[in-house]
């Protein structure tokens, strides 16, 4: 382990970090590109499709990141900044080249350099694979946070897992989702730096025991463990033109040389070497989330692996400044837990402080509770993490001891405060009793943290009154809200360059780091020249998306149609089914000649289903079947298109958001914690049709009710409606709805595949339907009709579109990160020394 003496033992830093930084002009970039392409990669001929082209461009850019990276580290050390470790099982980074060039300020120079070789930078961007190390909202949020923290000069380090296989690729075959592995590292990942010198060892298995030491203190030991090596790979995270480069540190598992020494000694050399897979499997694959696939042992190994390696790394750095004096640990560190996935960190920090550094329980607990902070990302009770006690005993016995001890002390606190309230004690216990006792990870996170936050105002309110009510009653001051955001560097500046230019030409480019400046667009909302230019940008973005749709699906759509888009993970609560019912309704209207005054519309639906989530997969099949019938009916041509967008991911959204007219945010009220796609669409001038759920509530407040298509039951209305919910009566009373159900139930969309819609239609008609799809059909169809009417008054729509962008300022992660910092982390910004260029 590194100590201060190690640091002073060397002879000093290499000159790189003090010398003037590399030039950023086209000549210098071209020279470096040529060096990497020819001398390092050993290539001579430039071919547009070659991965080496992309790699050489990355290396030229990386050189310029590298010096700033070193300068940032030095500044943090010198100022002895408090730091925040953002622990997340997911970082959905997407592609990095465009954003890194943008933030470094060398996009134009790089484009110029490459154009001299006859290469288009845009094609080089396209050669990059998405780093898809996440499922959806939660993982992409973590990626946006990193961009904003670097831009705000906040010393935040992301800790995650370097999965060999990220989010699976989705292929559609006969309407069904087929999953294919995402071998994103196949051609290498040129942004990362392996830092073997910071490897850590993580323990599993064995048994826990105690003994009394020379001074009469009880000591605990975790013996006979199987250890796995955690090797860090660092990815640079540049701020926007501020000289700061932060770090995303991704851990990769490797067998230690001592791994399975037993077998080795028993003479089975080949078995011993083969058994190394057991260690290396830990970071093999990202779990695609499905609440019904809980309790997978490998997943728990991933969680502990991340928590332990990251905390050991945090302590290593702290000790390089303070040796073994832990007195200031909590003043110098915050650890933000991205959902409960890394919540085992609460117990692991206790273990490290007590077992490894010999702190007494109370001091260790004090430090832990002043270091950890927890963010909740879901209200669905079935998504709350529970781990079998028996699995913990087998895999992490020492951590189970610690959790039991935390629980014993916590429960005694509860019973002192509420004497005799045994129900409350059972409700709040970290252990859910039963034939298979389970550990409630969310409760461990709450008890071990000084802050618990939700991700939108409504969500945070519902957490306090629902899921975490008892805890909010006990510690009201711990609970707070931090409404999500998205980074405008990726989600406007980089992905929508035409709109970015139009905006900057009018109001300057201050919005890139101060999104509230978009407010200045309000003044042009009624300016017909500006409106015209605004429409032209949207039209060109739609044409670009239309080309991609044709490529991916073979369906042609005119860019002049109304683009109605719902892209997100497929889940019943997100109600893609409601969207499909509406598509069938429009189809029916056109067929019966009742849609003459309707705007031609393209409905785009995209998203992945968890491989084990049968209903979500059935929804994909159903949408594809409806699409097939609609798109091959000559009567629908130029009137209605329904497209399922295959393999939706971050890069897809970068093309989709700039091209959307209407943003579908139609979850059952009270189910979507926040949503962040809603914000990306708004920023790019799409108008929302949505329920009062998650951050939609705040979006509507910001843009004004006239510029948002509201529909559906509210959170407050749902319980009373549920009590007497009768979907069959609702359908029977609504002729449009009845016709839609008739079409679907008659087999019109599955002539040769009977039963394909059965499960879905049954759930719509089910009085116990938790998502209450039927209850919202009429109000959804009415809101859609109103959206159509408003779109046909094109000036009016454009005004609405401009106002959406203009009022999206609040939904920048710059604002979100400022709030985390002001209320939770309290970090001082990194102060780069004056000499560093
Ligand atoms: C659960 C599981 C269960 C086991 C396997 C892997 C896995 C991965 C993720 C999850 C929970 C995901 C929760 C989530 O993504 N929540 C979303 O967070 C967004 C950012 O705060 C928010 O905008 C969305 O509304 C919310 O659904």
PDB file of N, CA, C and O and ligand atoms in Angstrom, residues 90 135 137-138 141 287-290 294 299 339 341 377 455 484 573 672-676, ligand 1:
ATOM      1  N   UNK A  90     -23.052   1.057 -13.216  1.00  0.00           N
ATOM      2  CA  UNK A  90     -23.281   1.391 -14.625  1.00  0.00           C
ATOM      3  C   UNK A  90     -22.775   2.793 -14.973  1.00  0.00           C
ATOM      4  O   UNK A  90     -23.032   3.745 -14.241  1.00  0.00           O
ATOM      5  N   UNK A 135     -27.651   0.065 -18.480  1.00  0.00           N
ATOM      6  CA  UNK A 135     -28.942  -0.362 -19.005  1.00  0.00           C
ATOM      7  C   UNK A 135     -29.734   0.763 -19.636  1.00  0.00           C
ATOM      8  O   UNK A 135     -30.358   0.566 -20.677  1.00  0.00           O
ATOM      9  N   UNK A 137     -31.537   4.755 -18.051  1.00  0.00           N
ATOM     10  CA  UNK A 137     -31.520   6.047 -17.359  1.00  0.00           C
ATOM     11  C   UNK A 137     -30.461   6.163 -16.264  1.00  0.00           C
ATOM     12  O   UNK A 137     -29.716   7.142 -16.223  1.00  0.00           O
ATOM     13  N   UNK A 138     -30.404   5.168 -15.401  1.00  0.00           N
ATOM     14  CA  UNK A 138     -29.489   5.247 -14.261  1.00  0.00           C
ATOM     15  C   UNK A 138     -28.029   5.317 -14.713  1.00  0.00           C
ATOM     16  O   UNK A 138     -27.229   6.080 -14.178  1.00  0.00           O
ATOM     17  N   UNK A 141     -27.336   8.663 -16.630  1.00  0.00           N
ATOM     18  CA  UNK A 141     -27.271   9.761 -15.665  1.00  0.00           C
ATOM     19  C   UNK A 141     -25.863   9.851 -15.084  1.00  0.00           C
ATOM     20  O   UNK A 141     -25.292  10.944 -14.966  1.00  0.00           O
ATOM     21  N   UNK A 287     -25.289  -6.976 -16.228  1.00  0.00           N
ATOM     22  CA  UNK A 287     -26.620  -7.563 -16.072  1.00  0.00           C
ATOM     23  C   UNK A 287     -27.674  -6.652 -16.679  1.00  0.00           C
ATOM     24  O   UNK A 287     -27.756  -5.486 -16.331  1.00  0.00           O
ATOM     25  N   UNK A 288     -28.484  -7.197 -17.588  1.00  0.00           N
ATOM     26  CA  UNK A 288     -29.611  -6.400 -18.110  1.00  0.00           C
ATOM     27  C   UNK A 288     -30.709  -6.430 -17.064  1.00  0.00           C
ATOM     28  O   UNK A 288     -31.103  -7.501 -16.636  1.00  0.00           O
ATOM     29  N   UNK A 289     -31.162  -5.271 -16.622  1.00  0.00           N
ATOM     30  CA  UNK A 289     -32.017  -5.277 -15.431  1.00  0.00           C
ATOM     31  C   UNK A 289     -33.378  -5.905 -15.679  1.00  0.00           C
ATOM     32  O   UNK A 289     -34.043  -5.658 -16.650  1.00  0.00           O
ATOM     33  N   UNK A 290     -33.755  -6.741 -14.756  1.00  0.00           N
ATOM     34  CA  UNK A 290     -35.092  -7.302 -14.719  1.00  0.00           C
ATOM     35  C   UNK A 290     -35.348  -7.616 -13.254  1.00  0.00           C
ATOM     36  O   UNK A 290     -34.612  -8.380 -12.646  1.00  0.00           O
ATOM     37  N   UNK A 294     -33.786 -11.326  -9.749  1.00  0.00           N
ATOM     38  CA  UNK A 294     -32.980 -10.949  -8.589  1.00  0.00           C
ATOM     39  C   UNK A 294     -32.282 -12.158  -7.991  1.00  0.00           C
ATOM     40  O   UNK A 294     -32.660 -13.288  -8.213  1.00  0.00           O
ATOM     41  N   UNK A 299     -23.979 -11.467  -9.684  1.00  0.00           N
ATOM     42  CA  UNK A 299     -24.310 -10.050  -9.553  1.00  0.00           C
ATOM     43  C   UNK A 299     -23.843  -9.525  -8.185  1.00  0.00           C
ATOM     44  O   UNK A 299     -23.295  -8.433  -8.091  1.00  0.00           O
ATOM     45  N   UNK A 339     -27.958   4.224  -6.566  1.00  0.00           N
ATOM     46  CA  UNK A 339     -28.943   3.199  -6.200  1.00  0.00           C
ATOM     47  C   UNK A 339     -28.322   2.250  -5.155  1.00  0.00           C
ATOM     48  O   UNK A 339     -27.230   2.504  -4.646  1.00  0.00           O
ATOM     49  N   UNK A 341     -27.205  -0.677  -5.678  1.00  0.00           N
ATOM     50  CA  UNK A 341     -26.291  -1.674  -6.252  1.00  0.00           C
ATOM     51  C   UNK A 341     -24.929  -1.720  -5.544  1.00  0.00           C
ATOM     52  O   UNK A 341     -24.416  -2.810  -5.310  1.00  0.00           O
ATOM     53  N   UNK A 377     -33.445   5.373  -7.200  1.00  0.00           N
ATOM     54  CA  UNK A 377     -33.877   5.615  -8.582  1.00  0.00           C
ATOM     55  C   UNK A 377     -35.154   4.891  -8.968  1.00  0.00           C
ATOM     56  O   UNK A 377     -35.476   4.822 -10.155  1.00  0.00           O
ATOM     57  N   UNK A 455     -34.882  11.503  -7.304  1.00  0.00           N
ATOM     58  CA  UNK A 455     -34.336  12.096  -8.520  1.00  0.00           C
ATOM     59  C   UNK A 455     -35.292  13.036  -9.257  1.00  0.00           C
ATOM     60  O   UNK A 455     -34.991  13.493 -10.351  1.00  0.00           O
ATOM     61  N   UNK A 484     -33.017  15.210 -11.566  1.00  0.00           N
ATOM     62  CA  UNK A 484     -32.055  14.815 -12.599  1.00  0.00           C
ATOM     63  C   UNK A 484     -31.860  15.891 -13.651  1.00  0.00           C
ATOM     64  O   UNK A 484     -32.611  16.865 -13.724  1.00  0.00           O
ATOM     65  N   UNK A 573     -44.683  -0.493 -17.039  1.00  0.00           N
ATOM     66  CA  UNK A 573     -45.069   0.774 -16.413  1.00  0.00           C
ATOM     67  C   UNK A 573     -44.858   1.966 -17.350  1.00  0.00           C
ATOM     68  O   UNK A 573     -45.487   3.004 -17.200  1.00  0.00           O
ATOM     69  N   UNK A 672     -42.609   6.323 -12.781  1.00  0.00           N
ATOM     70  CA  UNK A 672     -41.327   6.728 -13.368  1.00  0.00           C
ATOM     71  C   UNK A 672     -40.642   7.680 -12.389  1.00  0.00           C
ATOM     72  O   UNK A 672     -41.158   8.754 -12.104  1.00  0.00           O
ATOM     73  N   UNK A 673     -39.486   7.282 -11.881  1.00  0.00           N
ATOM     74  CA  UNK A 673     -38.828   8.103 -10.860  1.00  0.00           C
ATOM     75  C   UNK A 673     -38.577   9.519 -11.378  1.00  0.00           C
ATOM     76  O   UNK A 673     -38.915  10.510 -10.731  1.00  0.00           O
ATOM     77  N   UNK A 674     -37.970   9.631 -12.536  1.00  0.00           N
ATOM     78  CA  UNK A 674     -37.723  10.951 -13.111  1.00  0.00           C
ATOM     79  C   UNK A 674     -37.915  10.922 -14.621  1.00  0.00           C
ATOM     80  O   UNK A 674     -38.713  11.654 -15.188  1.00  0.00           O
ATOM     81  N   UNK A 675     -37.135  10.042 -15.286  1.00  0.00           N
ATOM     82  CA  UNK A 675     -37.020  10.131 -16.735  1.00  0.00           C
ATOM     83  C   UNK A 675     -35.920  11.141 -17.039  1.00  0.00           C
ATOM     84  O   UNK A 675     -35.726  12.121 -16.295  1.00  0.00           O
ATOM     85  N   UNK A 676     -35.159  10.877 -18.076  1.00  0.00           N
ATOM     86  CA  UNK A 676     -34.154  11.842 -18.528  1.00  0.00           C
ATOM     87  C   UNK A 676     -34.244  12.007 -20.046  1.00  0.00           C
ATOM     88  O   UNK A 676     -33.870  13.050 -20.582  1.00  0.00           O
TER      89      UNK A 676
HETATM   90  C1  LIG B   1     -32.096  -2.972 -11.399  1.00  0.00           C
HETATM   91  C2  LIG B   1     -31.381  -4.118 -11.687  1.00  0.00           C
HETATM   92  C3  LIG B   1     -31.840  -5.379 -11.084  1.00  0.00           C
HETATM   93  C4  LIG B   1     -30.899  -6.543 -11.236  1.00  0.00           C
HETATM   94  C5  LIG B   1     -30.056  -6.550 -12.462  1.00  0.00           C
HETATM   95  C6  LIG B   1     -29.474  -5.241 -12.887  1.00  0.00           C
HETATM   96  C7  LIG B   1     -30.280  -4.048 -12.546  1.00  0.00           C
HETATM   97  C8  LIG B   1     -29.942  -2.815 -13.083  1.00  0.00           C
HETATM   98  C9  LIG B   1     -30.681  -1.691 -12.775  1.00  0.00           C
HETATM   99  C10 LIG B   1     -31.756  -1.770 -11.925  1.00  0.00           C
HETATM  100  C11 LIG B   1     -32.572  -0.578 -11.530  1.00  0.00           C
HETATM  101  C12 LIG B   1     -32.662   0.452 -12.515  1.00  0.00           C
HETATM  102  C13 LIG B   1     -33.348   1.662 -11.952  1.00  0.00           C
HETATM  103  C14 LIG B   1     -33.350   2.759 -12.954  1.00  0.00           C
HETATM  104  O1  LIG B   1     -32.740   2.674 -13.992  1.00  0.00           O
HETATM  105  N1  LIG B   1     -34.050   3.832 -12.647  1.00  0.00           N
HETATM  106  C15 LIG B   1     -34.165   4.956 -13.545  1.00  0.00           C
HETATM  107  O2  LIG B   1     -33.246   5.949 -13.114  1.00  0.00           O
HETATM  108  C16 LIG B   1     -33.279   7.086 -13.938  1.00  0.00           C
HETATM  109  C17 LIG B   1     -32.188   8.019 -13.456  1.00  0.00           C
HETATM  110  O3  LIG B   1     -32.493   8.490 -12.193  1.00  0.00           O
HETATM  111  C18 LIG B   1     -34.647   7.715 -13.901  1.00  0.00           C
HETATM  112  O4  LIG B   1     -34.667   8.811 -14.778  1.00  0.00           O
HETATM  113  C19 LIG B   1     -35.720   6.717 -14.319  1.00  0.00           C
HETATM  114  O5  LIG B   1     -37.004   7.279 -14.142  1.00  0.00           O
HETATM  115  C20 LIG B   1     -35.595   5.465 -13.490  1.00  0.00           C
HETATM  116  O6  LIG B   1     -36.470   4.465 -13.974  1.00  0.00           O
END
